[in-house]
GROMACS .gro file of C-alpha atoms in nm:
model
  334
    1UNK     CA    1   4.261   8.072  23.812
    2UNK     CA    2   4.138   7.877  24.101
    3UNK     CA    3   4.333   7.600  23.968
    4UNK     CA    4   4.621   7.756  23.925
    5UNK     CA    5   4.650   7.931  24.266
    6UNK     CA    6   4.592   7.547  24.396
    7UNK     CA    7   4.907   7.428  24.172
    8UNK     CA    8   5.124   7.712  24.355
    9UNK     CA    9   5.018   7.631  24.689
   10UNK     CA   10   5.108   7.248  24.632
   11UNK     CA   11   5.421   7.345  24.466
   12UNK     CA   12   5.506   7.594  24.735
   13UNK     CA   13   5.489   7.311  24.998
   14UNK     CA   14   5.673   7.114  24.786
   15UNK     CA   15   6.002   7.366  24.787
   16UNK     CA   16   5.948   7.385  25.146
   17UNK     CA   17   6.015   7.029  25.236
   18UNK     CA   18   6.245   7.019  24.989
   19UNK     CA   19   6.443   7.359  25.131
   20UNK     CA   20   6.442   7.157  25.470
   21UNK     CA   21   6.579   6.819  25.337
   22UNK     CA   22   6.851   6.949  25.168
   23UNK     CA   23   6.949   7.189  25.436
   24UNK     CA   24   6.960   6.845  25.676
   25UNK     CA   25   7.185   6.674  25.378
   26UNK     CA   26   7.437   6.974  25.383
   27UNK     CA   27   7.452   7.002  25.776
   28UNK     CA   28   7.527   6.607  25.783
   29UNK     CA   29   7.765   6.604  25.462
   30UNK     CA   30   7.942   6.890  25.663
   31UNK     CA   31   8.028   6.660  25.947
   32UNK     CA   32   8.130   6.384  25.737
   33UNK     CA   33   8.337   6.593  25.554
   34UNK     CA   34   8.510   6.711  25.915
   35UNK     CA   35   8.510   6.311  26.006
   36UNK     CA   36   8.705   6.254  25.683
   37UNK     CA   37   8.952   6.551  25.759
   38UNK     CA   38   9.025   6.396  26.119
   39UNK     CA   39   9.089   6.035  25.950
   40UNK     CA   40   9.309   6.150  25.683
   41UNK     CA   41   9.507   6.385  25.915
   42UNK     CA   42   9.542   6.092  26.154
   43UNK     CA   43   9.625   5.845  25.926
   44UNK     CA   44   9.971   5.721  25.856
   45UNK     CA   45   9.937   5.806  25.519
   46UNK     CA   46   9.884   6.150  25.558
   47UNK     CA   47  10.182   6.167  25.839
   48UNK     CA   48  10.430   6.016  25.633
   49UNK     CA   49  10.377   6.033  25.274
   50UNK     CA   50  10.355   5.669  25.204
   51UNK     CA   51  10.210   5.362  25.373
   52UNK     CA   52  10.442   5.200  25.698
   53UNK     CA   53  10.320   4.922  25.819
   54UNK     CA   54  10.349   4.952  26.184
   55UNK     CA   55  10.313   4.626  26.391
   56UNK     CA   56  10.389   4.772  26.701
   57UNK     CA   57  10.078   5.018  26.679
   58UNK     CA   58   9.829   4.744  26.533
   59UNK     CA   59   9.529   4.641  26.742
   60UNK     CA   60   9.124   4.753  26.787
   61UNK     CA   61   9.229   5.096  26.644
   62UNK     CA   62   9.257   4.974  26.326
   63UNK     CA   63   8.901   4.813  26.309
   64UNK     CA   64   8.763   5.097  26.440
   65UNK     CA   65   8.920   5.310  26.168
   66UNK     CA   66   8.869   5.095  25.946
   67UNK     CA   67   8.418   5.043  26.002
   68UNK     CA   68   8.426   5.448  26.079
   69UNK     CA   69   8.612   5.497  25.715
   70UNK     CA   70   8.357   5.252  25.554
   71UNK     CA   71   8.027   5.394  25.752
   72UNK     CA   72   8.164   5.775  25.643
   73UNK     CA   73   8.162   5.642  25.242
   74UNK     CA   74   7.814   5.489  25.266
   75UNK     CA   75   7.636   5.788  25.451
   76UNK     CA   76   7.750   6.011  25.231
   77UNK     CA   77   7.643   5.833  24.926
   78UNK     CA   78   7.318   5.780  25.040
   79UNK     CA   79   7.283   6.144  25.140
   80UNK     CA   80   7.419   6.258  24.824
   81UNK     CA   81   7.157   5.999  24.692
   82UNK     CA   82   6.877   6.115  24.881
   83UNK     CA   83   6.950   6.490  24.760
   84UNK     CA   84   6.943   6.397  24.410
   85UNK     CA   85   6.635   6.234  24.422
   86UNK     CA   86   6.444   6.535  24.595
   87UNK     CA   87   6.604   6.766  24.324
   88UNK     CA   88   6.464   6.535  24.103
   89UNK     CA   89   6.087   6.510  24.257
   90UNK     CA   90   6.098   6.905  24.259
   91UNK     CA   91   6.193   6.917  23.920
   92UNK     CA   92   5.913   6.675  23.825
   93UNK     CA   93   5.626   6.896  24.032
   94UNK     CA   94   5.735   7.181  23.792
   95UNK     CA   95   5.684   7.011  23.499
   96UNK     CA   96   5.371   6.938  23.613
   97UNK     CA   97   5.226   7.271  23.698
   98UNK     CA   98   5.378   7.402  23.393
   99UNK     CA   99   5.192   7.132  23.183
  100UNK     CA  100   4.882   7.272  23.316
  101UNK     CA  101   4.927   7.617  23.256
  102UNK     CA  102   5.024   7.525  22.905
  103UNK     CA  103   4.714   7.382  22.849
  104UNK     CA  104   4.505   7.667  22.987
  105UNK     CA  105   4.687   7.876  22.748
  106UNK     CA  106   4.671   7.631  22.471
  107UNK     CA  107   4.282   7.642  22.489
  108UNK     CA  108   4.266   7.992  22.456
  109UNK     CA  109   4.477   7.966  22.163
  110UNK     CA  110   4.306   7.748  21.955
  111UNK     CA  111   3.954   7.951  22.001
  112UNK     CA  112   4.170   8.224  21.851
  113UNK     CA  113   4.280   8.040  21.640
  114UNK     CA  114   3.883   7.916  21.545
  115UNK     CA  115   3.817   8.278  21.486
  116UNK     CA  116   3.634   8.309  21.791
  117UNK     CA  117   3.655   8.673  21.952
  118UNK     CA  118   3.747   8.666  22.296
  119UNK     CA  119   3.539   8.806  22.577
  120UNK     CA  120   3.701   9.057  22.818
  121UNK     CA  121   3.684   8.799  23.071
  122UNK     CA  122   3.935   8.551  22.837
  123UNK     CA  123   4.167   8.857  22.753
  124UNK     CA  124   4.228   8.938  23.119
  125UNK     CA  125   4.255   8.553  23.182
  126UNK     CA  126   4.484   8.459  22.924
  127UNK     CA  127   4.699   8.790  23.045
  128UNK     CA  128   4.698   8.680  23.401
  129UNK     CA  129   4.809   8.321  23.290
  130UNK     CA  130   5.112   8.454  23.060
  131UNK     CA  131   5.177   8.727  23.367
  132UNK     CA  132   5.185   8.438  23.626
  133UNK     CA  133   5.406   8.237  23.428
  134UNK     CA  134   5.686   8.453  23.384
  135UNK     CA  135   5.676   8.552  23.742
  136UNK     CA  136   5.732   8.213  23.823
  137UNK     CA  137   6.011   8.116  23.586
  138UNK     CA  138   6.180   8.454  23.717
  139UNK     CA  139   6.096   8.306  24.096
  140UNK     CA  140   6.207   7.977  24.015
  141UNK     CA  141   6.494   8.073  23.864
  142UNK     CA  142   6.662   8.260  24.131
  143UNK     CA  143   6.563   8.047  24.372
  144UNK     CA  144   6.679   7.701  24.246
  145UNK     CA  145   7.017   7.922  24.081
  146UNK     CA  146   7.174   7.945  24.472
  147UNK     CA  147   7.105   7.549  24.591
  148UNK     CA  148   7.192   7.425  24.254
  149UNK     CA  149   7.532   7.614  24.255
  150UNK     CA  150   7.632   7.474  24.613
  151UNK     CA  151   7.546   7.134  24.544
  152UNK     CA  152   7.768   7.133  24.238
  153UNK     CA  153   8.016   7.313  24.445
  154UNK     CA  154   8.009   7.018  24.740
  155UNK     CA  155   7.953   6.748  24.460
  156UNK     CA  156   8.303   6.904  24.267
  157UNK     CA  157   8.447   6.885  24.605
  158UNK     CA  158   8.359   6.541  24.751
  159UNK     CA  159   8.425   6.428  24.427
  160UNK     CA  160   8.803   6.590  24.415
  161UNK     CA  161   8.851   6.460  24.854
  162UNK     CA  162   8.750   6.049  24.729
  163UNK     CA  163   9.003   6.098  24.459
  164UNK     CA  164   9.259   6.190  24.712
  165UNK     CA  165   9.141   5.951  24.944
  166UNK     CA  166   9.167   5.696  24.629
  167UNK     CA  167   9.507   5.785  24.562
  168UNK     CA  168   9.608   5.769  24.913
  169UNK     CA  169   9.508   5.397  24.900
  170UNK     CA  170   9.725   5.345  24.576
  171UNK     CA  171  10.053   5.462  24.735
  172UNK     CA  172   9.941   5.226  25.010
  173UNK     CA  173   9.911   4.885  24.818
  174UNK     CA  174  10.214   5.035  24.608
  175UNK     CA  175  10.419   5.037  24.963
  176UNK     CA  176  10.314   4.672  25.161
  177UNK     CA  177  10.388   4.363  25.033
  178UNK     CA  178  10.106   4.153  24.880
  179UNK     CA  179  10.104   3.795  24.870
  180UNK     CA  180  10.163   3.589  24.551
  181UNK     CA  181   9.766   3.438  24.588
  182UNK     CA  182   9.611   3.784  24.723
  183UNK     CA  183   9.306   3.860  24.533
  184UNK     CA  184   9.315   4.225  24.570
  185UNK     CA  185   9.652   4.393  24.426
  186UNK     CA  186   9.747   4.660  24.212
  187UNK     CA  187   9.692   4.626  23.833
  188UNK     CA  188   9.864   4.908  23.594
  189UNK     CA  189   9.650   5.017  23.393
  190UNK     CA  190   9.737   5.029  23.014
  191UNK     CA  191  10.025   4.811  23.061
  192UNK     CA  192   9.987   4.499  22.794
  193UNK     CA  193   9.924   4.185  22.887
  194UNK     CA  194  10.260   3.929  22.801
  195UNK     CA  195  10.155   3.621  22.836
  196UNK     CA  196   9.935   3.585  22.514
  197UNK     CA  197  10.261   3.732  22.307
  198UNK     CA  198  10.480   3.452  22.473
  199UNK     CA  199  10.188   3.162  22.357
  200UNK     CA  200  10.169   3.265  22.044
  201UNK     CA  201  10.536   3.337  21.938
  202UNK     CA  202  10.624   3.034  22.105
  203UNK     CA  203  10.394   2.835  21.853
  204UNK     CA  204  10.478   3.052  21.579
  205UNK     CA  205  10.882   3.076  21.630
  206UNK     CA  206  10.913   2.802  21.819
  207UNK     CA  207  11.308   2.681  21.725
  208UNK     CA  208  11.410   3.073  21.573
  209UNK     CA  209  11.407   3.299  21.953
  210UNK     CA  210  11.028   3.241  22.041
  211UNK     CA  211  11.117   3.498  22.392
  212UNK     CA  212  11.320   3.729  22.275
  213UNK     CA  213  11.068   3.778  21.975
  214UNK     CA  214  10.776   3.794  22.213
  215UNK     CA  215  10.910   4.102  22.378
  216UNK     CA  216  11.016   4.282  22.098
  217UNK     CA  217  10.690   4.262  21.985
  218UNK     CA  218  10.521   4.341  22.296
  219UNK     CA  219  10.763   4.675  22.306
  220UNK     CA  220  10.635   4.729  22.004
  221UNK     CA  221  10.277   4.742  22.049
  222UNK     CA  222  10.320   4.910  22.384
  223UNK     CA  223  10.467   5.177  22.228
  224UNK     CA  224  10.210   5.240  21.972
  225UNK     CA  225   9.942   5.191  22.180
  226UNK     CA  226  10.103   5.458  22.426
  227UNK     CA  227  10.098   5.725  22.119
  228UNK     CA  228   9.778   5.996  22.150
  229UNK     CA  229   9.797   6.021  21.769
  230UNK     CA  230   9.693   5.688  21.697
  231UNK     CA  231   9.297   5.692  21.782
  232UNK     CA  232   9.164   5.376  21.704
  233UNK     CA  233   8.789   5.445  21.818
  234UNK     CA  234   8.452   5.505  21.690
  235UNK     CA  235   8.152   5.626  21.859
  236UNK     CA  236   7.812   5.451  21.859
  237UNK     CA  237   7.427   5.549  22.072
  238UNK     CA  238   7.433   5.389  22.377
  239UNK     CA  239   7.153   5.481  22.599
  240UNK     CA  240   7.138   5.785  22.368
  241UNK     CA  241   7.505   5.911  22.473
  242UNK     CA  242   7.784   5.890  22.254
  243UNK     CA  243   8.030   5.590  22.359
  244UNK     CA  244   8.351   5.543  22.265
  245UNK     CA  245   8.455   5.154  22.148
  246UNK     CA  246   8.758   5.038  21.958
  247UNK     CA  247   8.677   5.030  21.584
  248UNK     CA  248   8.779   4.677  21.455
  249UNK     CA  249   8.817   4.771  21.121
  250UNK     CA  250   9.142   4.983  21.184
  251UNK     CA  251   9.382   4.887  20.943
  252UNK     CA  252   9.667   4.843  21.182
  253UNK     CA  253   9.460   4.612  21.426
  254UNK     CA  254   9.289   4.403  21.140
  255UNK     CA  255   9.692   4.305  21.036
  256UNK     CA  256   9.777   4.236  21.374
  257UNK     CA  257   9.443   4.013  21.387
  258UNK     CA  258   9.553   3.866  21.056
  259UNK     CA  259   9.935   3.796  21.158
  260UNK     CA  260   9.920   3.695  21.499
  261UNK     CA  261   9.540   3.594  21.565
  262UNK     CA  262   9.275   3.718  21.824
  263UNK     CA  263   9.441   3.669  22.122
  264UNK     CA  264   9.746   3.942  22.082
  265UNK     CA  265   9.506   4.172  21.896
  266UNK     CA  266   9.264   4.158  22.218
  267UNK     CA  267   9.560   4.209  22.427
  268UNK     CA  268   9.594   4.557  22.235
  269UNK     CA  269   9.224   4.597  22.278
  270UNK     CA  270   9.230   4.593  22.610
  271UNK     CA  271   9.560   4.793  22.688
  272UNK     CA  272   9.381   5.059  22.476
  273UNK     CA  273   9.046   5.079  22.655
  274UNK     CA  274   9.252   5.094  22.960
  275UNK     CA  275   9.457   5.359  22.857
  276UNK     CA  276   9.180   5.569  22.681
  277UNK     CA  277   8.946   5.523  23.022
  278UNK     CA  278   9.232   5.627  23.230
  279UNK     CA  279   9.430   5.843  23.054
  280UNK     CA  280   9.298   5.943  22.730
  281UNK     CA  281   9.476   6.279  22.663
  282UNK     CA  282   9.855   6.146  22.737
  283UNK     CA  283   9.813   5.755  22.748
  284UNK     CA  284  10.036   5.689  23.051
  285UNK     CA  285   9.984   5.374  23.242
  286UNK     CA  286   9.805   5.455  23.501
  287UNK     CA  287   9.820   5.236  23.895
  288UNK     CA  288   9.467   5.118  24.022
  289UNK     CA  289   9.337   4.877  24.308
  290UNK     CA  290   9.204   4.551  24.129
  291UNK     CA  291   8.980   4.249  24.198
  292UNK     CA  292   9.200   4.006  24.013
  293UNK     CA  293   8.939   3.736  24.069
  294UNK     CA  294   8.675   3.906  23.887
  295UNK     CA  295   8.838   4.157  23.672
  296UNK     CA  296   8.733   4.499  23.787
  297UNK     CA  297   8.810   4.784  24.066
  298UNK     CA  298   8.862   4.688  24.432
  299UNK     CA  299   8.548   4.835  24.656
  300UNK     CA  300   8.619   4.962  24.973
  301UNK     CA  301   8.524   4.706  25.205
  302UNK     CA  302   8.786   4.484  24.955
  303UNK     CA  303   9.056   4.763  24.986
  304UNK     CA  304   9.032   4.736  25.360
  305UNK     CA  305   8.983   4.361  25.431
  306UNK     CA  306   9.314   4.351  25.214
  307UNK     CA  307   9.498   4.567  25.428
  308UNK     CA  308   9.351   4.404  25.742
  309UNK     CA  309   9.455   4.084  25.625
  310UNK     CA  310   9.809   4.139  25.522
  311UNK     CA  311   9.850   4.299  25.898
  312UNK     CA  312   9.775   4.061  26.045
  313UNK     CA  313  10.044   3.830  25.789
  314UNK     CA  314  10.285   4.130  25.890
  315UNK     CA  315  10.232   4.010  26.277
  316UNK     CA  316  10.125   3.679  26.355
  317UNK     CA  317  10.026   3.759  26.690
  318UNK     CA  318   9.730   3.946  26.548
  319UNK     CA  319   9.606   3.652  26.410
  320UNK     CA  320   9.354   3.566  26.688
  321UNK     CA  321   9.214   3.923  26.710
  322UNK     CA  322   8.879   3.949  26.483
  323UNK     CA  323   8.800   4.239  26.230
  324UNK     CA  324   8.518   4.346  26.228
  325UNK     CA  325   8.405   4.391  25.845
  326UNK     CA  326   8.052   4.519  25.798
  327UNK     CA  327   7.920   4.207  25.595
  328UNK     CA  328   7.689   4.443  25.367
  329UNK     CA  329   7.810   4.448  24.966
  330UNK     CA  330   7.906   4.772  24.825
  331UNK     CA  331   7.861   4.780  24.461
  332UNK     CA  332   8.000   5.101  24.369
  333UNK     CA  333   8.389   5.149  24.324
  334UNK     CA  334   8.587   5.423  24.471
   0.00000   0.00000   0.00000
């Protein structure tokens, strides 16, 4: 018992520091949340419905908007970070108590088990353990029911304002001209890729319409790939989740494979992990900001160097100002 009155102390200092942490984390996701109000309801964006480049109105203010915008997405992912992991660390001092108390019990068991009659003193023990226990799973419960419901609450809605704030950046490629050798640009998403279908048609009908036979063909594949009936996916263990991955058995892609070779058939690979990652329910091709030189999602510092960049293309006299990009890589996408 003396053991397990030290456990609850430990555990109660534990949720204390714990209580305090996360109360910090909500005050300071609070103002960032504010922050990010005033930028988007400042922005030109937000003002106008699309993005207007403005060369009259270009200067420091961008930068600044530009570092605060970047310094508001890093905060709060290492807050929401940094609230995780102390959920996690409580979670993990639970276990551990727990462990112990199922080993007192499990001793007592197995001397009944053994046939061995109790003493008074093990009756009242074993009661006091099984009494303690399911006043703390009771305690536990209704105290970790509250903080765990807000933080899904403020992780639903962070998650819902970057999605905005993601789409907002869409419109805004989709509305300023990008140059021909930009690396950043938008890519749609589910939208086949021509050029194999040209190569190979060109080779295969050469003198007999090699074009116009190309983009019949690629209308023809777009189309099917665009159809939610056809499902061409199996599911394997990865990291003991179910995955998703194209099945390359499917009789209509092993004909394609066999009539036109690999390069159109991973053409319609790729157009359908596209479409199934972005739109899996009603396959529509879908806009996103891309790294053209290394195949994947823009990251915000990329999105914003971009946009920096073709400002100052807009208005050459910009040219000798400097932005100011915080020179620290962000791995994780928007």
């Amino acid at each position: 018992m003396d053991k397990i009155a030290e456990l609850q102390e430990l555990e109660k200092g534990a949720l204390e520091v714990n209580t305090l942490d996360m109360a910090g984390g909500e005050s300071k996701l609070a103002d960032h949340g504010l922050g990010l109000h005033e930028l988007e309801k400042n922005s030109p964006t937000h003002k106008q419905g699309a993005f207007d480049v403005s060369t009259s109105e270009l200067g420091d203010g961008e930068c600044k908007v530009a570092d605060h915008a970047l310094m508001l997405h890093e905060n709060h992912k290492q807050e929401m970070e940094a609230i995780h992991a102390k959920l996690i660390q409580l979670e993990r001092q639970l276990e551990q108590r727990d462990k112990a108390l199922v080993l007192i019990a499990r001793q007592l068991n197995m001397k009944l088990q053994a046939g061995e009659m109790l003493a008074e003193e093990d009756h009242q023990r074993l009661f006091a353990v099984m009494a303690y226990v399911r006043n703390i799973l009771d305690e536990e419960g209704k105290r970790m029911k509250v903080p765990l419901l807000d933080l899904l609450k403020r992780e639903q809605a962070n998650s819902k304002e970057l999605q905005e704030n993601h789409q907002e950046l869409i419109q805004g490629f989709e509305n300023i001209p990008i140059s021909g050798g930009a690396v950043v640009g938008i890519k749609r998403m589910g939208q086949l890729d021509e050029n194999p279908f040209r190569a190979v048609c060109n080779l295969k009908y050469r003198d007999n319409d090699p074009e116009g036979k190309a983009a019949r063909l690629v209308s023809y594949w777009q189309e099917k790939i665009q159809k939610p009936s056809w499902r061409p996916f199996t599911k394997i263990q990865v990291d003991e989740e179910d995955k998703e991955v194209i099945d390359d058995n499917d009789p209509r892609l092993s004909k394609l494979r066999s009539d036109y070779g690999d390069s159109i058939c991973n053409a319609v690979k790729d157009g359908l992990r596209e479409l199934n990652e972005y739109s899996s329910r009603e396959r529509r091709i879908m806009n996103e900001v891309w790294n053209f030189r290394e195949g994947r999602k823009a990251t915000m510092t990329e999105m914003i160097t971009c946009i920096l960049e073709q400002l100052a293309v807009a208005d050459p006299g910009l040219r000798g100002q400097e932005f100011k990009i915080p020179t620290k890589k962000y791995s994780n996408s928007i």
